[in-house]
XYZ file of C-alpha atoms in Angstrom:
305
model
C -29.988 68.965 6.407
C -30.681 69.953 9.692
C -27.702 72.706 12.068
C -28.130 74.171 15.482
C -27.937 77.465 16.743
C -26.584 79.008 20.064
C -29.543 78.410 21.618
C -29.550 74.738 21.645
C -32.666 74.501 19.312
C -32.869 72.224 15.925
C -34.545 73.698 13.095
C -34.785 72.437 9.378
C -31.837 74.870 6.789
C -33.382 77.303 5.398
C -36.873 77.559 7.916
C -37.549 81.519 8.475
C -37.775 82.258 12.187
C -41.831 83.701 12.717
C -40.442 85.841 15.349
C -37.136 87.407 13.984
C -34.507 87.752 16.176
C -36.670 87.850 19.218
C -37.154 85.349 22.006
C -37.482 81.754 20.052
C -40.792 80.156 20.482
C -40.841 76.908 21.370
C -39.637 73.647 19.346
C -42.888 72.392 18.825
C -43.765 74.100 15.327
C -39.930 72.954 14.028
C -40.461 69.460 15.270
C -43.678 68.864 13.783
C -42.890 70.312 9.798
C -39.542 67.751 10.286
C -42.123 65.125 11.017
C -44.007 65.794 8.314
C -41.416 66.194 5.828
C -39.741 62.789 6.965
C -42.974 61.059 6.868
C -43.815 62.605 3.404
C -40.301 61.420 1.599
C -41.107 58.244 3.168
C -44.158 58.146 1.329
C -43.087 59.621 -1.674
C -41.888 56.559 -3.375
C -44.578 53.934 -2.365
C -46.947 55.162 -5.653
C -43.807 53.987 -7.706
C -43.217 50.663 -5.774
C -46.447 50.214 -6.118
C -47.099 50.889 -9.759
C -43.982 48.813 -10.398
C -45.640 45.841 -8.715
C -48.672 46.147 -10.364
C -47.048 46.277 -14.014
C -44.689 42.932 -12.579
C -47.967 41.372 -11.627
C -49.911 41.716 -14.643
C -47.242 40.974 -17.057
C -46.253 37.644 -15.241
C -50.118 37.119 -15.934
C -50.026 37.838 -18.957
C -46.648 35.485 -19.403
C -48.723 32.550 -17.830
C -51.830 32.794 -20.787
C -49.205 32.990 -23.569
C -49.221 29.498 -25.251
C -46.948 26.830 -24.206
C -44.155 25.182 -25.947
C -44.969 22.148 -24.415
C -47.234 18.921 -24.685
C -49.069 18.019 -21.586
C -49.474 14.180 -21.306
C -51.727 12.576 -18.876
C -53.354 8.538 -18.608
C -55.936 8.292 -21.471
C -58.666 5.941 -21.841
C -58.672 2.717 -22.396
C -60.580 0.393 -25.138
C -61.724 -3.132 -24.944
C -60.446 -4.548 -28.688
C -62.487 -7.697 -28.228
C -65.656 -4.893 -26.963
C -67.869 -2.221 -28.509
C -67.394 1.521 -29.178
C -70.215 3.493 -29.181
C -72.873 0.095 -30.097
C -69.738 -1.085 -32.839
C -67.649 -3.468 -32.429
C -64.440 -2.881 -32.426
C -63.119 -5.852 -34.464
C -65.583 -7.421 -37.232
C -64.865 -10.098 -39.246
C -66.921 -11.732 -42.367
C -66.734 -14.639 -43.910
C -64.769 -16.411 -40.991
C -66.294 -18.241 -38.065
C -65.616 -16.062 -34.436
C -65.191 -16.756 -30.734
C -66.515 -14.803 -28.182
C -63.792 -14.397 -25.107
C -64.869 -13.449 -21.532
C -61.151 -11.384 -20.574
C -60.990 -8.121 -22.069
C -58.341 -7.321 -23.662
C -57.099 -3.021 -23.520
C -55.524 -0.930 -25.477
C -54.411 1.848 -24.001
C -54.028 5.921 -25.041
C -52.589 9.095 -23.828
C -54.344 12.343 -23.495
C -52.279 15.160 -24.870
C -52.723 18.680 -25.241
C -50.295 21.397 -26.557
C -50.674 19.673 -30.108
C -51.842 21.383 -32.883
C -55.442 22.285 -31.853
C -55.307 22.067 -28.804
C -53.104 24.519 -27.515
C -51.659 25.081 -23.228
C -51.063 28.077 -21.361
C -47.640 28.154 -19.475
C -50.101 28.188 -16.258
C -50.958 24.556 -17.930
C -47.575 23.339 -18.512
C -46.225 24.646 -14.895
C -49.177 23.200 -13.116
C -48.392 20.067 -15.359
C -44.840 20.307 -14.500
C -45.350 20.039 -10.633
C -48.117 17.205 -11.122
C -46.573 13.985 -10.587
C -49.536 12.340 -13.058
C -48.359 14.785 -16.059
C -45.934 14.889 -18.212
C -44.253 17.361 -20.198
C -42.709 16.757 -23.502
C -40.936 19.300 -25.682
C -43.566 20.143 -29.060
C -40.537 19.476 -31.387
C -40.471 15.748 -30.123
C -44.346 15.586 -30.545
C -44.434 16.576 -34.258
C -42.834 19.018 -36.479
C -42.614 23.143 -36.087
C -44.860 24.379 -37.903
C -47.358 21.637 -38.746
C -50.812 23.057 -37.892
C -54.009 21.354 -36.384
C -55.750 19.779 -39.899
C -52.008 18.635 -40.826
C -51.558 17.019 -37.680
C -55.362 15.001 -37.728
C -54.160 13.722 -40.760
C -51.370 12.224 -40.399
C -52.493 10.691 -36.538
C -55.462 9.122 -38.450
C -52.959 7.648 -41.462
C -51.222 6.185 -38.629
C -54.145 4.542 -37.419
C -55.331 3.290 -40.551
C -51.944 1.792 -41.479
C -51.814 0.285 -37.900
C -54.954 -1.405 -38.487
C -53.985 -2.421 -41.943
C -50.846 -3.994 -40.553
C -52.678 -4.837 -37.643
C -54.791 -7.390 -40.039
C -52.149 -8.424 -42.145
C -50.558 -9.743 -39.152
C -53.420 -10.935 -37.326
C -55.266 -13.404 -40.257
C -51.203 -14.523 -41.163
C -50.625 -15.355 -37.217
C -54.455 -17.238 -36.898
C -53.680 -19.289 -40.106
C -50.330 -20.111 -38.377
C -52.968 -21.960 -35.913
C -54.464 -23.917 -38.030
C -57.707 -21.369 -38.553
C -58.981 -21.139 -42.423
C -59.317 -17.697 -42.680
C -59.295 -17.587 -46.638
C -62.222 -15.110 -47.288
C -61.851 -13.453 -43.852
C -62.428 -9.475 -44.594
C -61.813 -7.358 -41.260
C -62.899 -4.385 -39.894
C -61.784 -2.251 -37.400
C -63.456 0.938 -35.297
C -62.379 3.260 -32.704
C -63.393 6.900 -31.936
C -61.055 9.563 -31.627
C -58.040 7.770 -31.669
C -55.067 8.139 -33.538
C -51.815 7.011 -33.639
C -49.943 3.825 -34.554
C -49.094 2.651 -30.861
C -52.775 0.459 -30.935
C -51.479 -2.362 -33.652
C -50.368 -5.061 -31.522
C -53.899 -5.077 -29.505
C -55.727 -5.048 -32.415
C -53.700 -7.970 -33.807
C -53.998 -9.598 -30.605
C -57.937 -9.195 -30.440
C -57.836 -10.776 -34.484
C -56.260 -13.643 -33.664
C -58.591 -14.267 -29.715
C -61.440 -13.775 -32.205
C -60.519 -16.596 -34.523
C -59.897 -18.860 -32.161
C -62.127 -21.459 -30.173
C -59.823 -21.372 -26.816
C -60.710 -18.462 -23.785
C -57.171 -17.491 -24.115
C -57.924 -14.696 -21.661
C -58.716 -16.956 -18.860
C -61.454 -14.348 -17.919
C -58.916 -11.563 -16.724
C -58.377 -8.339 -17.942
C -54.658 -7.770 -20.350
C -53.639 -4.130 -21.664
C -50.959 -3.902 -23.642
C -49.256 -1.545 -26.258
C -46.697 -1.155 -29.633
C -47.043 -0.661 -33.190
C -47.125 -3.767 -35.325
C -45.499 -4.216 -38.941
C -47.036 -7.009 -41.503
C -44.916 -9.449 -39.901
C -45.973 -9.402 -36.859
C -43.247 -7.188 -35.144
C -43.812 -5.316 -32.153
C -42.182 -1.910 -32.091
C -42.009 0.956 -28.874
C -44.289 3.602 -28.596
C -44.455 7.043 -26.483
C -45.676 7.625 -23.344
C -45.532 3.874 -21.837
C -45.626 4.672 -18.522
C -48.831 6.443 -18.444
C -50.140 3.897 -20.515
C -49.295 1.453 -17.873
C -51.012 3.944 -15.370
C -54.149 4.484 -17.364
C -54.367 0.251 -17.566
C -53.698 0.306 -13.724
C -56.999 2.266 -13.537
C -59.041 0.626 -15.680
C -58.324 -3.401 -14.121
C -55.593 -4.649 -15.750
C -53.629 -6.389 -13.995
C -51.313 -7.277 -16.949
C -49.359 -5.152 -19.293
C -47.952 -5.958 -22.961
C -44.610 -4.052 -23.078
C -42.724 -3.948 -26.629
C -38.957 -5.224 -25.675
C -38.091 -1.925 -27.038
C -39.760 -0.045 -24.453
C -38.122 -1.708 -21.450
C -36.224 1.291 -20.340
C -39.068 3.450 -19.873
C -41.052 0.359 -18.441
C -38.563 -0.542 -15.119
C -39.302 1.155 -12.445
C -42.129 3.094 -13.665
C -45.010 -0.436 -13.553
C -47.693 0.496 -10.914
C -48.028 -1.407 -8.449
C -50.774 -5.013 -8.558
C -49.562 -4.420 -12.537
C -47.280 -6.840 -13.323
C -45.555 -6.086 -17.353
C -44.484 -9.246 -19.612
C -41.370 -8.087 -22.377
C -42.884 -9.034 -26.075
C -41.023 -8.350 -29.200
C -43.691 -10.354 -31.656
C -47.532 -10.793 -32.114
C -46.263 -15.056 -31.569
C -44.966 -13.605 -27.901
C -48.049 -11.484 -27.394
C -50.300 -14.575 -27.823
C -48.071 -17.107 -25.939
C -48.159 -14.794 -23.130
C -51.802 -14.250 -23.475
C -52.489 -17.839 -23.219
C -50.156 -18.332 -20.605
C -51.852 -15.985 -18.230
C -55.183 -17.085 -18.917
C -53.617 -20.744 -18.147
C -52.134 -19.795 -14.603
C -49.035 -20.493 -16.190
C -47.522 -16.489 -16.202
C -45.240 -17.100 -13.895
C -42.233 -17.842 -16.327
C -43.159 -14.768 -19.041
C -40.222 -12.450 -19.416
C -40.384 -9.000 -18.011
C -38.725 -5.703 -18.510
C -35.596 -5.491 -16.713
C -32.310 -2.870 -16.883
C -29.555 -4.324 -19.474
């Protein structure tokens, strides 16, 4: 609080006078310890602020290392069927005569982390989350709380060997439909380090291109996706539309989409890929045949109900 005396001069309440009652000196002195004191309780609180902020800092750090609660999905690889991985084939057959076809024909996978295993960092996730490429999916629609890393192996590679089971089932039923004697046919299937169901149709596919004489390919390069049951039913899958992107990359320039999928499929088909609606192994070969004929241009595609 500051007051002023009869003299006209400002001094700080409370400030003893050096020289009594006497003449007053001159301002100066007064002026300069108000200086200071205003420019100390200016100062006084920065430490605080500052300490504050540093605490904010490292705890929003420390917020963005904490595991996420979400899956990060980008484009996977993709895998020739009618191919090799890693010097194998992918699809062997015994005891049945096989066709060699010059198309490739791709399945297609999606890279995920924030699975058992493989944990994120929120820095992950919100990086994902602003990366039009990624996706983010809840964990709890991934796979169930609680399920750790050798729980969750397990049951991706059960899914695959089912697939494949149904996948030959399907396949050998669907060739002898043909006309191909396939009565002592055993089969075989190998891919590394991938798991999941979503493969079945491409395998079944590959089975049936295998066993028969014609190039149904036509030389070009097919992707396609959806779990298959003994019967020969296609069924949707996760993550279709970076599947489609991950195809898009690798040369496809067609796209297998289970019917079922269709409303993740419009709108979301890169562009030079063009996607052809299948709801059967039957409609996955007609189409096959058809676009290695030149004759695509009548195949169904996805389109909003």
């Amino acid at each position: 609080m500051t007051q002023r005396n009869t003299d006209g001069q400002v001094r700080l309440d409370g400030a003893a006078d050096a020289q009594g009652t006497q003449g007053a000196p001159s301002a100066a002195p007064s002026a300069h310890m108000g200086v200071w004191q205003l420019l100390s309780a200016h100062w006084s609180g920065r430490p605080a602020r500052f300490f504050v902020g540093a605490v904010a800092v490292l705890l929003a750090v420390l917020v963005l290392m904490l595991p996420s609660a979400y899956v990060v999905e980008t484009p996977g690889p993709t895998q020739d069927v009618l191919g090799d991985s890693n010097g194998t084939p992918v699809i062997q057959v015994e005891g049945a005569k096989t066709y060699h076809d010059k198309g490739r024909l791709l399945l297609v996978t999606v890279n995920a982390a924030g699975v058992p295993g493989y944990p994120v960092s929120n820095a992950e996730a919100l990086w994902a989350w602003a990366d039009p490429n990624m996706e983010l999916t809840p964990q709890e629609a991934v796979f169930p709380v609680g399920q750790n890393a050798e729980q969750y192996q397990q049951e991706s590679d059960q899914e695959m060997e089912s697939s494949q089971d149904a996948a030959v089932t399907a396949g050998l039923d669907y060739a002898q439909h043909l006309g191909v004697d396939v009565d002592g046919a055993k089969v075989t299937m190998h891919v590394d380090d991938i798991g999941g169901p979503s493969a079945g149709m491409m395998y079944a596919l590959g089975l049936v291109d295998m066993l028969t004489p014609e190039h149904e390919s036509g030389k070009q390069t097919v992707a396609g996706t959806g779990t298959i049951d003994d019967e020969g039913k296609v069924g949707a899958i996760g993550g279709i539309d970076l599947k489609m992107r991950g195809a898009k990359r690798d040369g496809a320039t067609w796209f297998l989409a289970p019917a079922d999928n269709c409303a993740q499929v419009v709108g979301k088909v890169p562009a030079g890929l063009r996607d052809v609606k299948v709801s059967s192994l039957e409609d996955a070969y007609t189409a096959l045949v058809k676009i290695g004929n030149g004759q695509a241009d009548s195949l169904p595609h996805c389109t909003v109900e």
